[in-house]
């Protein structure tokens, strides 16, 4: 510190009026790089799991003739691929992962989001909307709640779908990847909609759905303003 002060000092500047300002500047930490709110830090890694990919079809939708017309795995992959592309274009390092990807073991990233969808079958007129949940065993409850809040808020804003609060099950809060990855990785699982009543937006406006997820992740990474939300407790429907 003394060497720095003497380097900055010259006889002519000792009694100048701005000497105190020079000292204050020297003692104030300066940012090496000025970045905007949407500028990612170098090498920020994000994991995106395309639900059921590489394992099974997930939910299967049938046409009027009883033939398979759509699978959850295909919808999940379409959405996940667009999310990966969107985040990659913003400069992030994004891994597109299978459901039971070997890379999940000890996986470490700023965030991991697993993308899924709900039933193809008609349940009732209220079986529409999305769900987001985090691990109940997370080490950092505050950050997990923040990721959940960001995902919920931004996804609802982008898609106009409602948060389906009464159907979050242990399959979400105890999702297998939560116990496989590095415990410091903040995680969430999202069911982007019901493949029966929400099929139109999920298959014909996939870019909107994907952007909702992307914006939720960016909200978390950039510490954007969002109201906090608690980690939902599992509810088993009759």
Short mmCIF file of C-alpha atoms in Angstrom, two decimals:
data_model
loop_
_atom_site.label_atom_id
_atom_site.label_comp_id
_atom_site.label_asym_id
_atom_site.label_seq_id
_atom_site.Cartn_x
_atom_site.Cartn_y
_atom_site.Cartn_z
CA UNK A 1 0.00 0.00 0.00
CA UNK A 2 2.81 2.43 0.96
CA UNK A 3 4.65 1.66 -2.27
CA UNK A 4 1.48 2.35 -4.26
CA UNK A 5 0.94 5.69 -2.51
CA UNK A 6 4.51 6.81 -3.13
CA UNK A 7 4.27 5.76 -6.74
CA UNK A 8 1.18 7.93 -7.13
CA UNK A 9 2.72 10.86 -5.23
CA UNK A 10 4.71 13.63 -6.83
CA UNK A 11 5.97 16.79 -5.05
CA UNK A 12 3.66 18.97 -7.10
CA UNK A 13 0.62 16.92 -6.17
CA UNK A 14 1.22 16.83 -2.41
CA UNK A 15 -0.74 19.92 -1.67
CA UNK A 16 -3.07 19.98 -4.61
CA UNK A 17 -6.77 20.06 -3.86
CA UNK A 18 -7.41 16.75 -5.57
CA UNK A 19 -4.83 14.75 -3.57
CA UNK A 20 -7.52 13.28 -1.31
CA UNK A 21 -9.45 12.24 -4.39
CA UNK A 22 -6.35 10.48 -5.75
CA UNK A 23 -5.93 8.57 -2.48
CA UNK A 24 -9.61 7.62 -2.44
CA UNK A 25 -9.37 6.30 -6.00
CA UNK A 26 -6.34 4.20 -5.15
CA UNK A 27 -8.00 2.67 -2.12
CA UNK A 28 -11.32 1.89 -3.82
CA UNK A 29 -11.60 -1.57 -5.44
CA UNK A 30 -12.16 -1.22 -9.16
CA UNK A 31 -13.95 -3.71 -11.41
CA UNK A 32 -11.66 -5.22 -13.99
CA UNK A 33 -14.42 -5.57 -16.57
CA UNK A 34 -17.62 -3.62 -16.81
CA UNK A 35 -20.47 -5.87 -17.96
CA UNK A 36 -24.12 -5.34 -18.66
CA UNK A 37 -26.97 -7.19 -16.93
CA UNK A 38 -27.19 -9.75 -19.74
CA UNK A 39 -23.44 -10.37 -20.05
CA UNK A 40 -22.52 -13.80 -18.62
CA UNK A 41 -19.39 -14.41 -16.59
CA UNK A 42 -16.70 -16.49 -18.35
CA UNK A 43 -17.25 -20.24 -18.32
CA UNK A 44 -20.60 -20.18 -16.54
CA UNK A 45 -21.95 -23.71 -16.96
CA UNK A 46 -25.64 -24.61 -17.10
CA UNK A 47 -27.13 -28.09 -17.33
CA UNK A 48 -30.37 -28.79 -19.19
CA UNK A 49 -31.92 -32.24 -18.86
CA UNK A 50 -34.29 -33.27 -21.64
CA UNK A 51 -36.66 -35.40 -19.59
CA UNK A 52 -36.84 -39.11 -20.52
CA UNK A 53 -34.34 -38.65 -23.35
CA UNK A 54 -32.21 -41.76 -23.80
CA UNK A 55 -34.39 -43.77 -21.45
CA UNK A 56 -38.09 -43.97 -22.35
CA UNK A 57 -40.87 -42.09 -24.11
CA UNK A 58 -42.50 -40.62 -21.04
CA UNK A 59 -46.18 -39.83 -21.53
CA UNK A 60 -47.59 -40.96 -24.88
CA UNK A 61 -50.42 -39.18 -26.70
CA UNK A 62 -52.67 -41.10 -29.11
CA UNK A 63 -54.74 -39.92 -32.05
CA UNK A 64 -58.39 -40.73 -32.67
CA UNK A 65 -57.45 -44.07 -34.23
CA UNK A 66 -55.47 -45.11 -31.18
CA UNK A 67 -52.08 -44.64 -32.80
CA UNK A 68 -49.22 -42.88 -30.97
CA UNK A 69 -49.04 -39.31 -32.22
CA UNK A 70 -46.81 -37.55 -29.71
CA UNK A 71 -44.42 -38.46 -26.90
CA UNK A 72 -43.37 -36.44 -23.92
CA UNK A 73 -39.71 -37.23 -24.63
CA UNK A 74 -39.94 -35.60 -28.07
CA UNK A 75 -41.60 -32.47 -26.68
CA UNK A 76 -39.06 -32.24 -23.86
CA UNK A 77 -36.17 -32.53 -26.30
CA UNK A 78 -37.59 -29.87 -28.62
CA UNK A 79 -37.90 -27.42 -25.73
CA UNK A 80 -34.53 -28.31 -24.19
CA UNK A 81 -32.72 -27.91 -27.52
CA UNK A 82 -34.12 -24.39 -27.95
CA UNK A 83 -33.16 -23.47 -24.37
CA UNK A 84 -29.63 -24.74 -24.96
CA UNK A 85 -29.36 -22.74 -28.19
CA UNK A 86 -30.70 -19.56 -26.60
CA UNK A 87 -28.32 -19.70 -23.63
CA UNK A 88 -25.37 -20.68 -25.80
CA UNK A 89 -25.98 -17.66 -28.04
CA UNK A 90 -25.76 -15.53 -24.89
CA UNK A 91 -22.31 -16.90 -24.17
CA UNK A 92 -23.03 -19.59 -21.59
CA UNK A 93 -21.61 -23.10 -21.63
CA UNK A 94 -24.66 -25.36 -21.79
CA UNK A 95 -24.78 -29.15 -21.48
CA UNK A 96 -27.80 -30.95 -22.95
CA UNK A 97 -28.19 -34.04 -20.79
CA UNK A 98 -30.09 -37.32 -21.02
CA UNK A 99 -32.50 -38.40 -18.28
CA UNK A 100 -29.97 -40.78 -16.73
CA UNK A 101 -26.85 -39.20 -18.18
CA UNK A 102 -23.59 -40.50 -16.70
CA UNK A 103 -22.40 -36.88 -16.56
CA UNK A 104 -24.98 -36.19 -13.85
CA UNK A 105 -22.82 -38.00 -11.30
CA UNK A 106 -21.16 -35.17 -9.38
CA UNK A 107 -22.27 -32.67 -12.03
CA UNK A 108 -21.31 -29.13 -11.05
CA UNK A 109 -22.81 -26.03 -12.63
CA UNK A 110 -24.34 -22.69 -11.74
CA UNK A 111 -27.77 -24.25 -12.32
CA UNK A 112 -29.35 -27.46 -13.56
CA UNK A 113 -32.91 -27.51 -14.89
CA UNK A 114 -34.75 -30.67 -15.92
CA UNK A 115 -37.56 -30.23 -18.46
CA UNK A 116 -40.65 -32.45 -18.38
CA UNK A 117 -44.34 -32.40 -19.29
CA UNK A 118 -47.49 -33.81 -17.75
CA UNK A 119 -50.15 -36.30 -18.83
CA UNK A 120 -51.57 -36.75 -22.33
CA UNK A 121 -54.85 -37.94 -20.84
CA UNK A 122 -57.81 -35.75 -19.97
CA UNK A 123 -58.00 -35.43 -16.17
CA UNK A 124 -60.32 -32.48 -15.68
CA UNK A 125 -60.68 -28.92 -16.91
CA UNK A 126 -58.18 -27.74 -14.30
CA UNK A 127 -55.38 -29.99 -15.59
CA UNK A 128 -53.62 -27.14 -17.34
CA UNK A 129 -50.60 -25.06 -16.43
CA UNK A 130 -47.03 -25.64 -15.30
CA UNK A 131 -45.17 -26.70 -12.16
CA UNK A 132 -41.72 -25.91 -10.81
CA UNK A 133 -40.03 -27.57 -7.86
CA UNK A 134 -36.62 -27.73 -6.22
CA UNK A 135 -35.03 -30.41 -4.10
CA UNK A 136 -36.24 -30.55 -0.50
CA UNK A 137 -32.73 -31.56 0.54
CA UNK A 138 -30.86 -28.68 -1.08
CA UNK A 139 -27.92 -27.24 0.86
CA UNK A 140 -28.79 -23.68 -0.06
CA UNK A 141 -32.50 -23.18 0.50
CA UNK A 142 -32.38 -19.46 -0.27
CA UNK A 143 -30.79 -19.90 -3.70
CA UNK A 144 -33.03 -22.85 -4.49
CA UNK A 145 -36.07 -20.74 -3.65
CA UNK A 146 -34.71 -17.95 -5.81
CA UNK A 147 -34.30 -20.27 -8.81
CA UNK A 148 -37.82 -21.57 -8.28
CA UNK A 149 -39.19 -18.04 -7.98
CA UNK A 150 -37.37 -16.89 -11.13
CA UNK A 151 -38.53 -19.89 -13.13
CA UNK A 152 -42.13 -19.49 -11.96
CA UNK A 153 -42.31 -15.76 -12.56
CA UNK A 154 -40.60 -15.57 -15.93
CA UNK A 155 -42.26 -18.68 -17.36
CA UNK A 156 -45.72 -17.46 -16.40
CA UNK A 157 -45.01 -14.04 -17.91
CA UNK A 158 -43.83 -15.53 -21.20
CA UNK A 159 -46.44 -18.26 -21.68
CA UNK A 160 -49.50 -16.97 -19.84
CA UNK A 161 -49.93 -20.41 -18.25
CA UNK A 162 -50.86 -20.67 -14.59
CA UNK A 163 -48.76 -22.22 -11.86
CA UNK A 164 -50.50 -25.51 -11.03
CA UNK A 165 -49.85 -25.49 -7.29
CA UNK A 166 -51.77 -28.60 -6.22
CA UNK A 167 -50.05 -31.31 -8.22
CA UNK A 168 -46.37 -31.17 -7.26
CA UNK A 169 -45.49 -34.72 -6.24
CA UNK A 170 -42.49 -36.40 -4.59
CA UNK A 171 -41.42 -37.42 -8.10
CA UNK A 172 -40.53 -33.75 -8.56
CA UNK A 173 -39.15 -32.79 -5.14
CA UNK A 174 -37.24 -36.09 -4.92
CA UNK A 175 -36.22 -36.16 -8.57
CA UNK A 176 -33.35 -38.63 -9.00
CA UNK A 177 -30.84 -36.13 -10.42
CA UNK A 178 -31.09 -34.03 -7.25
CA UNK A 179 -29.18 -36.70 -5.34
CA UNK A 180 -26.70 -37.49 -8.13
CA UNK A 181 -25.23 -34.06 -8.89
CA UNK A 182 -22.77 -32.03 -6.87
CA UNK A 183 -24.68 -30.73 -3.81
CA UNK A 184 -23.56 -27.17 -4.56
CA UNK A 185 -25.36 -27.14 -7.90
CA UNK A 186 -28.70 -25.34 -7.64
CA UNK A 187 -31.43 -27.35 -9.33
CA UNK A 188 -35.05 -27.22 -10.41
CA UNK A 189 -37.45 -29.39 -12.35
CA UNK A 190 -40.20 -27.90 -14.48
CA UNK A 191 -43.29 -29.51 -15.94
CA UNK A 192 -43.92 -27.03 -18.74
CA UNK A 193 -47.57 -28.01 -19.24
CA UNK A 194 -50.14 -30.76 -19.64
CA UNK A 195 -49.89 -32.55 -22.97
CA UNK A 196 -53.68 -32.69 -23.25
CA UNK A 197 -55.04 -29.20 -22.60
CA UNK A 198 -51.75 -27.35 -23.18
CA UNK A 199 -50.63 -29.29 -26.25
CA UNK A 200 -51.14 -26.38 -28.62
CA UNK A 201 -48.67 -24.02 -26.94
CA UNK A 202 -46.21 -26.82 -26.16
CA UNK A 203 -46.00 -28.03 -29.76
CA UNK A 204 -46.85 -24.98 -31.85
CA UNK A 205 -45.28 -22.22 -29.73
CA UNK A 206 -42.31 -24.18 -28.50
CA UNK A 207 -40.06 -21.15 -28.90
CA UNK A 208 -42.20 -19.20 -26.42
CA UNK A 209 -42.11 -22.08 -23.94
CA UNK A 210 -38.33 -22.37 -24.28
CA UNK A 211 -37.81 -18.63 -23.87
CA UNK A 212 -39.83 -18.72 -20.65
CA UNK A 213 -37.37 -21.25 -19.24
CA UNK A 214 -34.40 -19.31 -20.57
CA UNK A 215 -35.59 -16.09 -18.96
CA UNK A 216 -36.12 -17.89 -15.66
CA UNK A 217 -32.54 -19.16 -15.69
CA UNK A 218 -31.18 -15.73 -16.64
CA UNK A 219 -33.23 -14.15 -13.85
CA UNK A 220 -31.49 -16.46 -11.38
CA UNK A 221 -27.98 -16.05 -12.79
CA UNK A 222 -28.19 -12.26 -13.11
CA UNK A 223 -29.84 -11.73 -9.71
CA UNK A 224 -32.77 -9.98 -11.32
CA UNK A 225 -35.63 -8.68 -9.24
CA UNK A 226 -38.27 -11.27 -8.39
CA UNK A 227 -40.49 -11.99 -5.43
CA UNK A 228 -39.29 -14.95 -3.33
CA UNK A 229 -41.26 -18.16 -3.28
CA UNK A 230 -41.11 -21.14 -0.97
CA UNK A 231 -40.14 -24.60 -2.14
CA UNK A 232 -43.50 -26.33 -2.73
CA UNK A 233 -44.32 -29.36 -0.62
CA UNK A 234 -45.42 -32.50 -2.45
CA UNK A 235 -49.12 -33.08 -2.88
CA UNK A 236 -50.50 -36.42 -4.02
CA UNK A 237 -53.71 -36.12 -5.98
CA UNK A 238 -56.43 -38.74 -5.38
#
